[in-house]
Amino acid sequence: MSADPPWWARAAVYQIYLRSFQDSDGDGVGDLDGARSRLPDLADLGIDTVWLSPVHPSPDRDFGYDVADYDDVAAVYGGTPALRRFVDVAHDLGLRVLLDGVFNHTSDQHAWFRSSRSQPDGPHGDWYHWHDGPHPPNNWASTFGGPAWTHDPTSGRLYLHSFAPEQPDLNWANPDVQQAIFDNLAHWFDFGIDGFRLDVFNNYAKHPQLADNPWRTDLLGRVARFIYPFLAQDHIHDRDRPELAHLLARMRAIADSADRPLVLVGETLDERFEYDRAATWCGPDRLHLAFHFRWLHTRWSAPDFHAAIRDQLAAFGGGLTPTWVLGNHDFPRLATRWGAGRHTDARMRLVPLLQLGLPGMAVVYQGDELGTPEARIPRKQIQDPPGKRFWPLYRGRDGCRTPMAWDAHPHGAFTTGTPWLPLHPDHPTRNVAVQRARPGSIWSTYRAMLHLRRTHPALVEGQVTLPLSPSAAVVTYLRHTSRQAVRVVANLSSKEVSWRLPRGEVATGTLLTTGFCASSARSITLGPYAGAVVEVDQP
Ligand code: GLC
């Protein structure tokens, strides 16, 4: 990494799931004025960038990920004036704002799709993937289950949707589609946003003849074929196509032509969680950064953490910047995936030490800084379409989308009305106010680590070095510049360990600890799930 990384290469991003963050008008749905009122809390936490889940008008068949108008902001969120106020206040507080760009598909209620389905020879006739049927032209499967082709009664034809039938895929091979999306990027950059998170960007380009995907021959593939065909295929023709490169280059050129540094960070859809795939699409003529899901599938184990860090640093070597995404609105909560009964909070305090000391972009999903567990939503209250469809096999994503708990008021002060999803039952005791008041809380540990991340040169711009081999219990890494070296050490086990610093390294000061830690110049004793950030002198 260069001595002076750009802002996005060391950003601490906070993902605001807008519907569930803060309601300002009592309708039970979070909105932009509500979120704006909480921006000082985020600045205080030490965040420098916020990513807003989709803000555009949407019939909410996939809660905003089905956009009906890319130029507008949904009334339920306060409309465009509320976004203006939100961005202005964020900027005044020194926070950058990323919008969620959902450009693989639109809503079936978007004017483009309405026009496309009713006038095949009209101006939008070729903006989506149509097939005259009666059978689908290929074996592609929807991420949300079943085939990726649905019969449209209006036109009598079939159309492609990689997600729900209400989310028809745009035909990115059409230059008019490309231009419309590029114009939209430019529009929001002119508005003043600082970048986009690009939803499932690696799905945009499709095989020109829409060729069949090969079926996987491994056991998973053979079983999944009948239950969830999406997982049974190698997505070589509907994803990660070579045609994508020039689309990303055009998007990058638009971002680079602005008078301030903007960022494009893509969400890589990849059920094999390979870093290399995400890294392929990053670079000076493509995306700045890409999210991927390896951490969402990494077990709580020191060797597994070590391997995940090592592999990611390797894949994003050569001038690329890694991203550290531990949770989001699509996956079961961090505290539930990595929890262990009464040790859960201790583990959750260790997470920010490990995550936020690493170089690159770190992303914190709202509520994870409180250790919010996955909620079990009763069947009648399930909102997420895949949850409704696959219940009880899959209960959907509502459990990680419950509203934020700010204090001990009813509904955690999220709303004065009835929340669209219930809060997690823990909210009277697990909320921002309670944890802010307690110095050793999960929230306070995030805050302390975010502060170190900004103020210590080794953490801002230092190289990172991992031990050559993993240990059974301890994950550690060193960040170092020519002037300063900082070591992070974390005990992932339930037993006390005594850890010796590498030969020649001497601890000179403790910057932050969680759990029981006792350090001397040459070794650190760490209680169960304890961690330390120490300044060290090197030979
Ligand atoms: C992304 C979003 C997810 C959405 C899907 C389709 O994976 O994170 O919430 O359902 O794309 O847009």
XYZ file of C-alpha atoms and ligand atoms in Angstrom:
551
model
C 0.000 0.000 0.000
C 1.289 3.448 -0.823
C 2.280 5.877 1.922
C -0.759 8.000 1.352
C -3.790 5.814 0.728
C -6.919 7.455 -0.721
C -9.847 7.886 1.680
C -11.703 4.820 0.467
C -8.673 2.576 0.991
C -8.867 3.112 4.747
C -12.527 4.004 5.184
C -14.579 2.795 8.132
C -17.979 2.282 6.512
C -21.226 1.914 8.407
C -24.072 0.210 6.602
C -27.388 1.900 7.323
C -30.299 -0.398 6.577
C -32.562 2.586 6.218
C -35.944 0.957 6.884
C -34.667 -0.140 10.279
C -32.388 2.661 11.411
C -34.476 5.582 12.709
C -38.052 6.577 11.989
C -38.886 10.306 12.216
C -42.611 10.367 11.424
C -44.101 7.459 13.339
C -45.002 5.273 10.341
C -42.829 2.449 11.663
C -40.371 2.637 8.757
C -36.951 4.262 9.084
C -36.398 7.342 6.924
C -33.744 9.862 5.906
C -34.668 12.591 8.384
C -34.508 9.996 11.142
C -31.156 8.711 9.917
C -29.878 12.294 9.672
C -30.714 12.863 13.325
C -28.440 9.904 14.187
C -25.453 10.974 12.099
C -23.793 12.682 15.098
C -23.963 9.324 16.917
C -22.129 7.686 14.014
C -19.536 10.434 13.870
C -19.048 9.975 17.613
C -18.602 6.228 17.103
C -15.764 7.051 14.723
C -17.295 6.054 11.403
C -16.187 8.072 8.370
C -18.486 6.765 5.608
C -22.097 5.659 5.531
C -23.607 3.337 2.953
C -27.361 3.740 2.623
C -29.444 0.786 1.485
C -31.532 1.707 -1.599
C -33.424 4.999 -1.254
C -35.373 5.013 -4.516
C -39.112 4.517 -5.018
C -39.833 0.814 -4.940
C -42.820 -1.502 -4.583
C -40.603 -3.206 -1.982
C -40.933 -6.717 -3.263
C -37.270 -6.952 -2.242
C -37.213 -3.908 0.061
C -35.690 -1.332 -2.238
C -33.637 -3.756 -4.301
C -36.430 -3.494 -6.866
C -36.092 0.102 -8.048
C -39.018 1.777 -9.802
C -37.271 5.108 -10.505
C -33.532 5.687 -10.282
C -33.825 9.474 -10.408
C -36.096 9.921 -7.421
C -36.050 9.224 -3.674
C -38.950 7.291 -2.129
C -41.606 9.357 -0.358
C -41.557 6.922 2.570
C -37.921 7.936 3.140
C -38.666 11.663 2.804
C -38.078 12.250 -0.907
C -35.164 14.003 -2.566
C -35.189 17.016 -0.183
C -34.577 14.636 2.736
C -31.628 13.058 0.924
C -30.280 16.575 0.274
C -30.466 17.340 4.010
C -28.943 13.976 4.884
C -25.947 14.411 2.567
C -25.371 18.001 3.688
C -25.360 17.114 7.382
C -23.162 14.069 6.743
C -20.645 16.239 4.907
C -20.726 18.866 7.658
C -19.814 16.101 10.104
C -17.005 14.899 7.852
C -18.847 11.752 6.795
C -19.003 10.473 3.224
C -22.156 8.965 1.755
C -22.475 5.938 -0.525
C -25.728 5.069 -2.268
C -26.717 1.525 -3.165
C -26.782 1.232 -6.958
C -29.084 -1.602 -7.976
C -28.421 -1.824 -11.694
C -28.559 -5.515 -12.546
C -32.349 -5.377 -12.500
C -35.216 -2.962 -12.020
C -38.632 -3.398 -10.482
C -41.295 -4.788 -12.804
C -43.064 -1.504 -12.009
C -40.279 0.613 -13.511
C -41.496 2.642 -16.518
C -38.804 0.965 -18.652
C -40.174 -2.503 -17.948
C -43.796 -1.446 -18.429
C -42.881 0.013 -21.792
C -40.721 -2.993 -22.682
C -43.464 -5.541 -21.983
C -46.232 -3.639 -23.731
C -44.293 -2.404 -26.791
C -41.760 -4.984 -28.008
C -40.862 -2.675 -30.904
C -40.964 0.479 -28.791
C -38.058 2.451 -27.331
C -37.529 0.030 -24.417
C -38.407 -3.187 -26.246
C -34.859 -4.499 -26.008
C -34.022 -3.162 -22.513
C -34.702 -6.520 -20.848
C -34.089 -10.159 -21.816
C -37.173 -11.487 -23.615
C -37.766 -14.908 -25.103
C -40.715 -16.006 -27.228
C -41.117 -19.332 -25.460
C -42.972 -21.452 -24.659
C -39.886 -22.908 -22.950
C -37.027 -20.966 -21.363
C -34.020 -20.588 -23.674
C -31.630 -21.964 -21.057
C -31.304 -23.597 -17.652
C -30.532 -20.466 -15.646
C -31.886 -20.439 -12.125
C -33.020 -17.610 -9.879
C -31.063 -16.773 -6.744
C -34.404 -16.667 -4.959
C -35.383 -20.174 -6.124
C -36.886 -21.763 -9.241
C -36.106 -20.919 -12.863
C -34.784 -17.487 -13.843
C -37.464 -17.140 -16.534
C -41.059 -16.151 -15.933
C -43.992 -15.943 -18.298
C -45.349 -12.424 -18.709
C -49.100 -12.482 -19.336
C -49.052 -8.965 -20.866
C -46.718 -9.840 -23.702
C -47.085 -13.626 -23.733
C -43.299 -13.929 -23.600
C -40.752 -15.035 -21.020
C -38.354 -12.633 -19.330
C -35.175 -13.150 -17.350
C -34.846 -12.399 -13.638
C -31.781 -13.455 -11.654
C -33.685 -12.676 -8.458
C -37.453 -12.452 -7.847
C -39.883 -12.361 -10.813
C -40.616 -8.738 -9.786
C -36.939 -7.931 -10.508
C -36.431 -8.314 -14.289
C -32.767 -8.189 -15.367
C -31.739 -5.251 -17.523
C -30.206 -6.111 -20.880
C -26.764 -4.572 -20.408
C -25.784 -5.517 -23.951
C -28.020 -2.664 -25.115
C -26.032 0.601 -25.370
C -29.148 2.599 -24.421
C -29.383 0.687 -21.148
C -25.720 1.346 -20.482
C -26.125 5.041 -21.168
C -29.184 5.317 -18.931
C -27.278 3.791 -16.009
C -24.141 5.825 -16.656
C -26.261 8.999 -16.738
C -27.774 8.008 -13.426
C -24.354 7.558 -11.843
C -23.350 10.996 -13.063
C -26.623 12.462 -11.794
C -26.071 11.291 -8.210
C -22.386 12.209 -8.281
C -23.470 15.736 -9.299
C -25.969 15.647 -6.437
C -23.008 15.264 -4.107
C -22.775 11.628 -3.068
C -19.324 10.134 -2.652
C -19.764 6.791 -4.312
C -21.833 3.710 -4.922
C -22.061 0.249 -3.559
C -22.956 -1.643 -6.723
C -25.447 -4.407 -6.021
C -24.523 -7.763 -7.649
C -22.424 -5.961 -10.254
C -20.887 -9.180 -11.555
C -24.304 -10.229 -12.816
C -24.742 -7.340 -15.290
C -23.324 -8.938 -18.442
C -24.782 -12.173 -19.805
C -23.549 -14.655 -22.402
C -24.482 -13.210 -25.834
C -26.366 -16.390 -26.836
C -27.626 -17.026 -23.293
C -25.885 -20.427 -23.208
C -26.731 -23.021 -20.547
C -24.701 -22.977 -17.344
C -22.964 -26.295 -16.642
C -24.392 -28.305 -13.750
C -22.020 -28.884 -10.881
C -21.037 -32.526 -10.530
C -20.028 -32.455 -6.863
C -22.349 -33.770 -4.157
C -23.704 -30.324 -3.317
C -24.530 -29.745 -6.955
C -26.286 -33.097 -7.349
C -28.446 -32.559 -4.277
C -29.160 -28.863 -4.887
C -30.322 -29.455 -8.465
C -33.753 -30.559 -7.299
C -34.193 -28.225 -4.344
C -32.332 -25.052 -5.226
C -30.978 -25.251 -8.782
C -29.203 -21.892 -8.459
C -26.641 -23.560 -6.210
C -26.260 -26.538 -8.521
C -24.805 -24.545 -11.432
C -21.468 -23.069 -12.336
C -22.462 -19.515 -13.159
C -20.107 -19.022 -16.050
C -22.642 -17.622 -18.513
C -24.844 -15.429 -16.339
C -22.085 -13.945 -14.207
C -18.465 -12.689 -14.301
C -18.603 -12.440 -18.088
C -15.661 -10.906 -19.954
C -18.080 -8.298 -21.372
C -18.257 -6.830 -17.859
C -14.755 -5.356 -18.036
C -15.601 -2.551 -20.453
C -18.803 -1.700 -18.569
C -16.844 -1.259 -15.349
C -14.206 0.775 -17.180
C -16.895 3.176 -18.363
C -18.337 3.485 -14.857
C -14.888 4.056 -13.432
C -14.205 6.787 -15.972
C -17.359 8.597 -14.843
C -16.278 8.376 -11.199
C -12.752 9.496 -12.044
C -13.927 12.508 -14.022
C -15.403 14.165 -10.916
C -13.559 16.970 -9.152
C -13.357 14.974 -5.909
C -12.350 11.390 -5.185
C -15.345 9.069 -5.563
C -15.576 5.346 -5.069
C -17.236 2.369 -6.717
C -17.390 -0.706 -4.538
C -19.038 -3.752 -6.024
C -20.936 -6.494 -4.252
C -19.610 -9.753 -5.665
C -22.212 -12.461 -5.947
C -20.297 -15.693 -5.481
C -21.533 -18.666 -3.510
C -18.021 -20.161 -3.505
C -16.619 -17.165 -1.638
C -13.406 -16.971 -3.645
C -11.474 -13.772 -3.158
C -9.885 -13.987 -6.560
C -13.172 -13.467 -8.314
C -13.821 -10.229 -6.444
C -10.229 -9.087 -6.944
C -10.457 -9.694 -10.711
C -12.898 -6.828 -11.039
C -10.819 -4.324 -9.062
C -8.103 -2.098 -10.474
C -7.431 1.294 -12.003
C -9.740 0.670 -14.999
C -12.498 -1.144 -13.137
C -13.891 -0.984 -9.583
C -11.977 0.568 -6.727
C -13.046 -2.197 -4.366
C -15.242 -5.258 -4.138
C -17.130 -6.852 -1.276
C -17.216 -10.630 -1.077
C -18.645 -13.123 1.387
C -15.769 -15.204 2.714
C -16.039 -13.780 6.243
C -19.722 -14.462 6.328
C -18.848 -18.140 5.987
C -15.777 -18.276 8.188
C -16.074 -20.192 11.458
C -14.924 -18.786 14.798
C -11.520 -20.435 14.835
C -8.042 -18.961 14.965
C -6.701 -21.037 12.030
C -9.769 -20.174 9.935
C -9.477 -16.459 10.723
C -5.777 -16.553 9.957
C -6.424 -18.254 6.620
C -9.199 -15.831 5.715
C -6.955 -12.831 6.397
C -3.959 -14.394 4.637
C -5.907 -15.393 1.519
C -7.566 -12.027 1.272
C -4.324 -10.095 1.587
C -2.824 -12.354 -1.078
C -5.743 -11.890 -3.490
C -5.748 -8.120 -3.012
C -1.985 -7.694 -3.232
C -0.387 -5.745 -6.048
C -1.951 -2.407 -5.202
C -5.543 -3.588 -4.726
C -7.390 -2.768 -1.526
C -9.128 -5.428 0.568
C -12.547 -4.984 2.162
C -13.605 -6.532 5.461
C -17.324 -7.229 5.514
C -18.418 -9.281 8.513
C -22.155 -8.796 8.361
C -24.895 -7.320 6.210
C -28.636 -7.290 5.652
C -28.608 -10.625 3.825
C -26.854 -12.942 6.295
C -27.564 -14.170 9.822
C -26.201 -11.789 12.440
C -22.552 -11.842 13.413
C -23.388 -12.351 17.099
C -25.368 -15.471 16.232
C -22.887 -16.894 13.730
C -19.929 -16.332 16.033
C -21.716 -16.399 19.373
C -21.193 -18.939 22.148
C -23.831 -18.568 24.852
C -22.579 -16.439 27.725
C -19.263 -15.855 25.909
C -20.948 -14.143 22.984
C -20.377 -10.596 24.180
C -16.715 -11.302 24.955
C -16.289 -12.614 21.417
C -18.104 -9.623 19.953
C -15.715 -7.267 21.769
C -12.824 -9.059 20.117
C -14.252 -8.559 16.636
C -13.507 -4.814 16.298
C -9.897 -5.324 17.441
C -9.344 -7.860 14.699
C -11.388 -6.245 11.953
C -10.605 -2.575 12.364
C -6.846 -2.946 12.665
C -6.550 -4.450 9.203
C -5.624 -2.342 6.181
C -8.354 -1.519 3.672
C -12.049 -0.726 3.855
C -13.854 -2.029 6.937
C -17.637 -2.309 6.921
C -19.790 -2.426 10.045
C -23.407 -3.457 9.619
C -25.798 -1.483 11.798
C -26.441 -3.194 15.116
C -23.331 -5.381 14.988
C -21.584 -2.720 17.084
C -24.095 -3.665 19.825
C -23.712 -7.417 19.365
C -27.343 -7.659 18.232
C -28.271 -11.320 17.771
C -30.338 -12.732 14.923
C -34.033 -12.399 15.779
C -36.504 -15.194 15.319
C -39.442 -13.644 13.500
C -42.808 -15.409 13.861
C -44.112 -16.755 10.579
C -47.012 -14.276 10.453
C -44.612 -11.333 10.686
C -42.116 -12.483 8.050
C -41.598 -9.773 5.434
C -38.748 -11.065 3.282
C -40.028 -12.689 0.050
C -37.563 -15.639 0.071
C -38.483 -16.190 3.742
C -42.163 -16.390 2.840
C -41.426 -18.684 -0.056
C -39.085 -21.152 1.624
C -40.411 -21.142 5.203
C -39.673 -23.221 7.311
C -36.579 -24.451 5.397
C -35.332 -20.885 5.141
C -36.840 -18.129 7.255
C -35.518 -15.297 5.139
C -33.429 -12.289 6.064
C -35.724 -10.442 8.475
C -33.843 -11.747 11.511
C -30.822 -9.565 10.721
C -32.934 -6.565 9.670
C -34.682 -5.767 12.951
C -34.776 -2.055 13.863
C -31.924 -0.366 15.747
C -32.249 -0.075 19.506
C -31.159 3.397 20.612
C -32.284 3.485 24.231
C -34.752 1.954 26.687
C -37.820 3.749 25.276
C -40.551 1.626 23.677
C -39.255 0.051 20.453
C -35.781 1.248 21.364
C -36.774 4.799 20.316
C -36.646 3.569 16.731
C -40.235 4.663 16.171
C -43.185 6.137 18.050
C -45.473 3.967 15.919
C -45.517 0.250 15.185
C -42.202 -0.930 13.741
C -42.409 -2.687 10.360
C -40.406 -5.549 11.911
C -40.265 -6.180 15.658
C -37.065 -5.214 17.482
C -34.882 -7.945 18.872
C -36.284 -8.874 22.314
C -32.929 -7.949 23.910
C -33.382 -4.296 23.045
C -34.247 -2.925 26.520
C -30.770 -3.917 27.725
C -28.825 -4.103 24.472
C -29.009 -0.614 23.011
C -26.759 2.323 22.172
C -27.472 4.335 25.344
C -26.641 1.452 27.676
C -23.466 0.497 25.836
C -22.270 4.056 25.364
C -22.393 4.514 29.140
C -20.268 1.408 29.744
C -16.564 1.773 28.852
C -15.933 -1.934 28.221
C -19.065 -2.574 26.133
C -19.041 -3.855 22.559
C -20.058 -0.397 21.284
C -17.326 1.289 23.355
C -14.748 -1.178 22.036
C -15.713 -0.370 18.451
C -15.431 3.294 19.295
C -12.007 2.937 20.900
C -10.685 0.873 18.001
C -12.106 3.235 15.373
C -10.319 6.038 17.171
C -6.983 4.182 17.101
C -7.516 3.363 13.444
C -7.675 7.060 12.631
C -4.930 8.334 14.886
C -2.093 5.802 14.707
C 0.037 6.028 11.564
C 0.767 2.298 11.624
C -2.969 1.603 11.465
C -3.660 4.349 8.932
C -1.021 3.509 6.388
C 1.181 0.685 7.698
C 2.106 -2.534 5.953
C 0.538 -5.636 7.418
C 2.459 -8.771 8.349
C 0.906 -12.062 9.421
C 2.767 -14.920 11.078
C 3.780 -17.597 8.586
C 1.687 -20.258 10.235
C -1.532 -20.008 12.238
C -1.765 -20.873 15.907
C -4.553 -22.926 17.435
C -5.925 -20.133 19.617
C -4.375 -16.791 18.751
C -4.833 -14.552 15.715
C -2.251 -11.810 15.399
C -0.885 -9.365 12.890
C 1.531 -6.464 12.823
C 0.938 -3.091 11.164
C 4.087 -1.099 10.653
C 5.523 1.990 9.021
C 9.116 3.114 9.319
C 8.067 5.179 12.334
C 5.619 3.022 14.232
C 4.566 -0.592 14.709
C 1.328 -1.779 16.230
C 0.466 -5.411 16.969
C -3.020 -6.846 17.365
C -3.280 -10.087 19.339
C -6.564 -11.896 19.925
C -7.258 -15.076 21.841
C -10.173 -16.817 20.145
C -10.251 -19.648 22.662
C -12.034 -20.079 25.979
C -8.727 -20.812 27.769
C -6.088 -18.417 29.012
C -3.013 -18.330 26.779
C 0.402 -16.860 27.235
C 1.682 -15.524 23.956
C 5.329 -14.598 23.292
C 6.087 -11.747 20.941
C 8.109 -12.690 17.866
C 11.891 -12.627 18.290
C 13.266 -9.104 18.551
C 9.874 -7.463 19.080
C 9.347 -5.599 22.349
C 6.026 -4.274 23.608
C 6.365 -0.632 24.584
C 2.805 0.313 25.393
C -0.781 -0.935 25.429
C -3.245 0.968 23.270
C -6.411 -1.052 23.867
C -7.482 -4.286 25.513
C -10.621 -6.320 25.868
C -10.940 -9.081 28.470
C -8.161 -10.014 30.878
C -4.715 -9.032 29.535
C -1.368 -8.830 31.326
C 1.620 -7.893 29.245
C 5.323 -7.643 29.797
C 7.859 -6.485 27.239
C 8.161 -9.939 25.672
C 4.864 -11.698 26.284
C 1.175 -11.167 26.741
C -1.166 -13.252 28.841
C -4.657 -13.248 27.399
C -7.724 -14.528 29.241
C -10.574 -16.252 27.386
C -11.578 -14.183 24.321
C -9.223 -11.409 25.361
C -7.382 -9.207 22.930
C -4.830 -6.425 22.947
C -3.537 -3.743 20.644
C 0.032 -2.930 21.629
C 2.706 -0.641 20.358
C 5.944 -2.488 19.720
C 9.572 -1.733 18.918
C 11.082 -3.824 16.198
C 14.690 -4.880 15.740
C -27.994 -8.077 -3.143
C -28.663 -7.408 -1.979
C -29.870 -8.202 -1.586
C -30.815 -8.244 -2.755
C -30.123 -8.761 -4.015
C -30.924 -8.462 -5.238
O -27.471 -9.321 -2.818
O -27.757 -7.245 -0.933
O -30.507 -7.675 -0.454
O -31.899 -9.076 -2.461
O -28.870 -8.154 -4.215
O -30.907 -7.103 -5.537
